[in-house]
Coordinates of C-alpha atoms and ligand atoms in Angstrom, one line a residue:
X90 CA 23.2 -9.5 5.3
X91 CA 21.1 -6.7 3.9
X92 CA 17.8 -5.8 5.4
X93 CA 14.7 -6.2 3.1
X94 CA 11.0 -5.1 3.3
X95 CA 8.6 -7.8 2.3
X96 CA 5.8 -7.3 4.7
X97 CA 4.8 -4.5 7.1
X98 CA 5.7 -6.8 10.0
X99 CA 9.3 -6.7 9.0
X100 CA 9.4 -3.5 11.0
X101 CA 8.4 -3.4 14.7
X102 CA 5.8 -0.7 15.7
X103 CA 8.7 1.3 17.1
X104 CA 10.8 1.0 13.9
X105 CA 7.7 1.9 11.9
X106 CA 7.1 5.0 14.0
X107 CA 10.8 6.0 13.6
X108 CA 10.5 5.7 9.9
X109 CA 7.3 7.8 9.8
X110 CA 9.1 10.4 12.0
X111 CA 11.9 10.5 9.5
X112 CA 9.4 10.9 6.6
X113 CA 7.8 13.8 8.5
X114 CA 11.3 15.4 8.9
X115 CA 11.9 14.9 5.1
X116 CA 8.6 16.6 4.4
X117 CA 9.5 19.5 6.6
X118 CA 13.1 19.9 5.6
X119 CA 13.6 18.5 2.1
X120 CA 16.9 20.4 1.5
X121 CA 18.5 18.6 4.4
X122 CA 18.1 15.4 2.5
X123 CA 18.7 16.5 -1.1
X124 CA 22.3 15.0 -1.4
X125 CA 22.3 12.2 1.2
X126 CA 22.1 9.5 -1.5
X127 CA 24.7 11.0 -3.9
X128 CA 26.5 8.1 -5.6
X129 CA 23.7 5.6 -4.7
X130 CA 21.4 3.8 -7.2
X131 CA 17.9 2.4 -6.9
X132 CA 16.8 -0.2 -9.4
X133 CA 13.1 -0.6 -10.1
X134 CA 12.2 -4.1 -11.4
X135 CA 8.5 -4.0 -12.3
X136 CA 7.1 -7.1 -13.9
X137 CA 3.6 -5.7 -13.5
X138 CA 2.0 -2.3 -14.5
X139 CA 2.4 0.6 -12.2
X140 CA 2.3 4.4 -12.3
X141 CA 2.5 5.6 -8.7
X142 CA 4.7 3.0 -7.1
X143 CA 7.4 3.0 -9.6
X144 CA 7.5 6.7 -10.3
X145 CA 7.3 7.5 -6.6
X146 CA 10.2 5.3 -5.8
X147 CA 12.2 7.0 -8.6
X148 CA 11.1 10.5 -7.4
X149 CA 12.1 9.5 -3.9
X150 CA 15.6 8.4 -4.9
X151 CA 16.0 11.6 -7.0
X152 CA 14.9 13.8 -4.1
X153 CA 17.7 12.2 -2.1
X154 CA 20.3 13.0 -4.8
X155 CA 20.6 9.4 -6.0
X156 CA 20.1 7.8 -9.4
X157 CA 17.6 5.3 -10.8
X158 CA 17.6 2.5 -13.4
X159 CA 15.2 -0.3 -14.1
X160 CA 12.5 -1.7 -16.3
X161 CA 8.7 -1.2 -16.2
X162 CA 7.4 -4.5 -17.7
X163 CA 8.3 -8.1 -17.8
X164 CA 8.2 -8.0 -21.6
X165 CA 11.1 -5.5 -21.7
X166 CA 13.3 -7.6 -19.4
X167 CA 15.1 -10.9 -19.7
X168 CA 12.1 -12.5 -17.9
X169 CA 10.7 -12.8 -21.4
X170 CA 13.7 -15.0 -22.3
X171 CA 13.1 -17.2 -19.2
X172 CA 15.5 -15.7 -16.7
X173 CA 14.5 -16.4 -13.1
X174 CA 14.1 -13.5 -10.5
X175 CA 16.9 -15.0 -8.5
X176 CA 19.3 -14.6 -11.4
X177 CA 18.0 -11.2 -12.2
X178 CA 18.6 -9.8 -8.7
X179 CA 22.1 -11.2 -8.6
X180 CA 22.8 -9.3 -11.8
X181 CA 21.0 -6.1 -10.8
X182 CA 22.9 -6.2 -7.5
X183 CA 26.0 -5.4 -9.5
X184 CA 24.4 -2.2 -10.9
X185 CA 22.4 -0.9 -7.9
X186 CA 22.5 -0.4 -4.1
X187 CA 18.8 -1.1 -3.5
X188 CA 16.0 -2.8 -5.5
X189 CA 12.3 -2.2 -5.5
X190 CA 10.4 -5.1 -7.2
X191 CA 6.8 -5.6 -8.2
X192 CA 5.7 -9.0 -9.5
X193 CA 2.4 -10.7 -10.3
X194 CA 3.4 -13.8 -8.4
X195 CA 3.0 -13.9 -4.6
X196 CA 6.4 -14.4 -3.0
X197 CA 8.5 -13.5 -6.0
X198 CA 10.2 -10.5 -4.2
X199 CA 10.8 -12.8 -1.2
X200 CA 12.6 -15.3 -3.5
X201 CA 14.6 -12.4 -4.9
X202 CA 15.6 -11.2 -1.4
X203 CA 17.1 -14.6 -0.6
X204 CA 19.5 -14.2 -3.5
X205 CA 20.3 -10.5 -3.3
X206 CA 23.3 -8.9 -1.8
X207 CA 21.5 -5.5 -1.7
X208 CA 18.2 -4.6 0.1
X209 CA 15.0 -5.7 -1.8
X210 CA 11.7 -3.9 -1.3
X211 CA 8.4 -5.6 -2.1
X212 CA 6.6 -3.1 -4.3
X213 CA 3.5 -5.4 -4.6
X214 CA 3.4 -9.1 -5.1
X215 CA 0.2 -10.5 -6.7
X216 CA -2.8 -10.3 -4.4
X217 CA -0.5 -10.7 -1.4
X218 CA 1.2 -7.7 0.1
X219 CA 2.1 -4.1 -0.6
X220 CA 4.1 -2.8 2.4
X221 CA 5.2 0.5 1.1
X222 CA 1.6 1.5 0.3
X223 CA 0.9 0.7 3.9
X224 CA 3.6 3.1 5.1
X225 CA 2.0 5.8 3.0
X226 CA -1.4 4.9 4.5
X227 CA -0.1 4.9 8.1
X228 CA 1.6 8.2 7.5
X229 CA -1.6 9.7 6.2
X230 CA -3.7 8.2 9.0
X231 CA -1.3 9.6 11.5
X232 CA -2.0 13.2 10.3
X233 CA -5.6 12.8 11.4
X234 CA -4.9 13.0 15.2
X235 CA -1.1 12.9 15.4
X236 CA -1.2 9.2 16.3
X237 CA -2.7 5.9 15.3
X238 CA -5.1 4.6 17.9
X239 CA -8.8 4.3 18.7
X240 CA -10.1 4.4 15.1
X241 CA -12.9 2.7 13.3
X242 CA -11.6 1.9 9.9
X243 CA -13.9 0.9 7.0
X244 CA -12.2 -1.1 4.2
X245 CA -14.3 -1.2 1.1
X246 CA -14.2 -3.0 -2.2
X247 CA -12.1 -6.0 -3.3
X248 CA -10.9 -7.3 0.0
X249 CA -10.1 -10.7 -1.5
X250 CA -7.5 -9.7 -4.0
X251 CA -6.6 -6.2 -2.8
X252 CA -3.0 -6.5 -1.5
X253 CA -3.0 -3.0 0.0
X254 CA -5.8 -4.0 2.3
X255 CA -4.0 -7.1 3.5
X256 CA -0.9 -5.2 4.4
X257 CA -2.8 -2.4 6.0
X258 CA -4.7 -4.8 8.3
X259 CA -1.6 -6.6 9.3
X260 CA 0.1 -3.3 10.2
X261 CA -2.9 -1.8 12.0
X262 CA -3.8 -4.7 14.4
X263 CA -0.6 -3.8 16.3
X264 CA -2.0 -0.4 17.3
X265 CA -4.4 0.1 20.3
X266 CA -8.2 0.5 19.9
X267 CA -8.4 -0.3 16.2
X268 CA -11.8 -1.7 14.9
X269 CA -12.5 -2.7 11.3
X270 CA -15.6 -2.6 9.2
X271 CA -15.1 -4.9 6.2
X272 CA -17.4 -3.8 3.4
X273 CA -17.4 -6.1 0.3
X274 CA -19.6 -8.2 -1.9
X275 CA -19.8 -11.9 -0.6
X276 CA -17.5 -13.0 -3.4
X277 CA -14.8 -10.6 -2.5
X278 CA -14.6 -11.0 1.3
X279 CA -11.3 -10.9 3.1
X280 CA -9.2 -14.1 2.8
X281 CA -9.4 -16.6 5.6
X282 CA -5.7 -16.2 6.5
X283 CA -6.3 -12.6 7.3
X284 CA -9.6 -13.3 9.2
X285 CA -8.2 -16.2 11.3
X286 CA -4.4 -15.5 11.6
X287 CA -4.5 -11.7 11.9
X288 CA -7.9 -10.4 13.1
X289 CA -9.2 -13.3 15.2
X290 CA -5.8 -14.2 16.6
X291 CA -5.2 -10.6 17.8
X292 CA -8.7 -10.3 19.1
X293 CA -9.3 -7.3 16.9
X294 CA -13.0 -6.3 16.7
X295 CA -14.4 -6.4 13.1
X296 CA -17.8 -6.4 11.4
X297 CA -18.5 -7.5 7.8
X298 CA -21.2 -5.8 5.7
X299 CA -22.2 -5.2 2.1
X300 CA -23.5 -1.6 2.0
X301 CA -21.3 1.4 2.5
X302 CA -24.2 3.5 3.8
X303 CA -24.7 1.1 6.8
X304 CA -21.1 1.6 7.9
X305 CA -20.6 5.3 7.1
X306 CA -21.9 7.0 10.3
X307 CA -19.4 5.1 12.5
X308 CA -16.3 5.5 10.5
X309 CA -13.2 7.6 11.2
X310 CA -11.6 6.4 8.0
X311 CA -13.0 4.9 4.8
X312 CA -10.4 3.1 2.7
X313 CA -11.8 2.5 -0.8
X314 CA -10.2 0.0 -3.2
X315 CA -10.7 -0.9 -6.9
X316 CA -12.0 -4.3 -8.0
X317 CA -8.8 -6.0 -9.0
X318 CA -9.6 -6.9 -12.6
X319 CA -6.3 -8.6 -13.4
X320 CA -6.8 -11.2 -10.6
X321 CA -10.2 -12.5 -11.8
X322 CA -10.4 -15.8 -13.5
X323 CA -13.1 -14.7 -15.9
X324 CA -14.2 -11.4 -17.4
X325 CA -17.9 -12.1 -16.7
X326 CA -17.3 -12.2 -13.0
X327 CA -15.3 -9.0 -13.1
X328 CA -18.0 -7.2 -15.0
X329 CA -20.6 -8.3 -12.4
X330 CA -18.5 -6.8 -9.6
X331 CA -17.4 -3.7 -11.4
X332 CA -19.5 -0.8 -10.3
X333 CA -20.6 -2.6 -7.1
X334 CA -19.4 0.4 -5.0
X335 CA -19.5 4.0 -6.1
X336 CA -18.8 6.5 -3.3
X337 CA -20.8 9.7 -4.0
X338 CA -21.2 13.1 -2.4
X339 CA -24.7 12.0 -1.2
X340 CA -23.2 9.1 0.7
X341 CA -20.5 11.5 2.2
X342 CA -23.4 13.4 3.9
X343 CA -23.8 10.3 6.1
X344 CA -20.2 10.5 7.3
X345 CA -18.5 12.2 10.2
X346 CA -17.2 15.7 9.7
X347 CA -13.6 14.5 10.1
X348 CA -13.8 11.2 8.4
X349 CA -10.9 10.6 6.1
X350 CA -11.4 9.0 2.7
X351 CA -8.3 7.1 1.5
X352 CA -7.7 5.1 -1.7
X353 CA -4.3 3.6 -2.8
X354 CA -5.3 4.5 -6.4
X355 CA -5.7 3.9 -9.3
X356 CA -9.3 4.8 -9.1
X357 CA -11.6 3.2 -11.7
X358 CA -15.1 4.4 -10.9
X359 CA -15.4 3.5 -7.2
X360 CA -15.2 7.1 -6.0
X361 CA -17.2 9.7 -8.0
X362 CA -15.1 12.6 -9.0
X363 CA -17.4 15.0 -7.2
X364 CA -16.0 13.6 -3.9
X365 CA -12.5 15.0 -4.9
X366 CA -13.7 18.5 -3.8
X367 CA -14.6 17.3 -0.3
X368 CA -11.9 18.2 2.2
X369 CA -12.2 14.7 3.7
X370 CA -10.9 13.2 0.4
X371 CA -7.2 12.5 1.2
X372 CA -6.2 10.2 -1.7
X373 CA -4.1 12.7 -3.6
X374 CA -2.4 13.7 -0.3
X375 CA -1.7 10.0 0.2
X376 CA 0.2 10.0 -3.1
X377 CA 2.4 12.9 -1.9
X378 CA 3.0 11.2 1.4
X379 CA 4.1 8.0 -0.3
X380 CA 7.2 9.8 -1.7
X381 CA 8.3 10.9 1.8
X382 CA 7.9 7.5 3.3
X383 CA 9.7 5.9 0.4
X384 CA 12.6 8.3 0.9
X385 CA 12.6 7.4 4.6
X386 CA 12.6 3.7 3.7
X387 CA 15.5 4.0 1.3
X388 CA 17.5 5.8 3.9
X389 CA 16.6 3.2 6.6
X390 CA 17.5 0.2 4.5
X391 CA 20.7 1.7 3.2
X392 CA 21.5 2.6 6.8
X393 CA 22.1 6.2 5.9
X394 CA 19.8 7.4 8.7
Ligands
LIG919 C1 -2.3 -0.5 -5.7 C2 -1.6 -1.8 -6.1 O1 -0.8 -1.8 -7.0 O2 -1.8 -2.8 -5.4 N1 -1.8 0.6 -6.3 C3 -0.7 1.2 -5.8 O3 0.4 0.7 -5.8 N2 -1.0 2.4 -5.2 C4 -3.7 -0.6 -5.7 C5 -4.4 -1.2 -7.0 O4 -3.8 -1.5 -8.0 O5 -5.6 -1.2 -6.9

């Protein structure tokens, strides 16, 4: 049976640390890994828009000497003719050694994994999970002190629909001394299953607030997210929420000298472009780190390393 990645919890903390160590070695010695996937293929099956995730998976496979194939919208695949994901993965498993799938329906990559003879990676399923973004986030957080512990982490924006936030919380509650400050409008608070089954159940301290300024002085990390337009039921509600948070240089003056600003991207307007100059803005570094962790993940699931 192949091994899949649907949720960050599919890897233990030890396995996650090993994967991040492998990513660090790939970052340091790219030449050592440039041919290790020769003859292997990655298929990217993207039923929902993406820039970073799809291209970074493809770049990762190319950096390892492998090849890539796939589609970038449901409209250009046989899904538009009514093919099920379970049939599609059976077919693609004849063309590729590993599959990265993004889908607007929660659980679709999981269904795919049940029918696949090759490893399936969840590259984002609806408002649910996005475990490979979490690996990039953990890798970036680890560069702050060399480890992941004793941190106050502010998560800001659309905590209801933001799948990167859900995966990141699930992964981080397993590390010691992690505290969360959940910053969102009332309407976009964290879902109950994360509050009850993840935060409360693991006795992880957290506070909820509405203003970034109130949280800022205490934070080691500020993780900004965009309002997830495509998951709203009506346009009016989205327009009311859009522009709720805009992180500015003025607000950054309230933050600690070594606070890290993260964002999974794409950014709409929730971080002012002036902040990009600030050495604490790490979101473009996060993009680079995502390639290393995806390389490490491909090698791990293909059991090459
Ligand atoms: C995120 C996603 O798709 O969930 N983007 C990404 O993969 N880096 C975040 C988002 O779309 O807001």
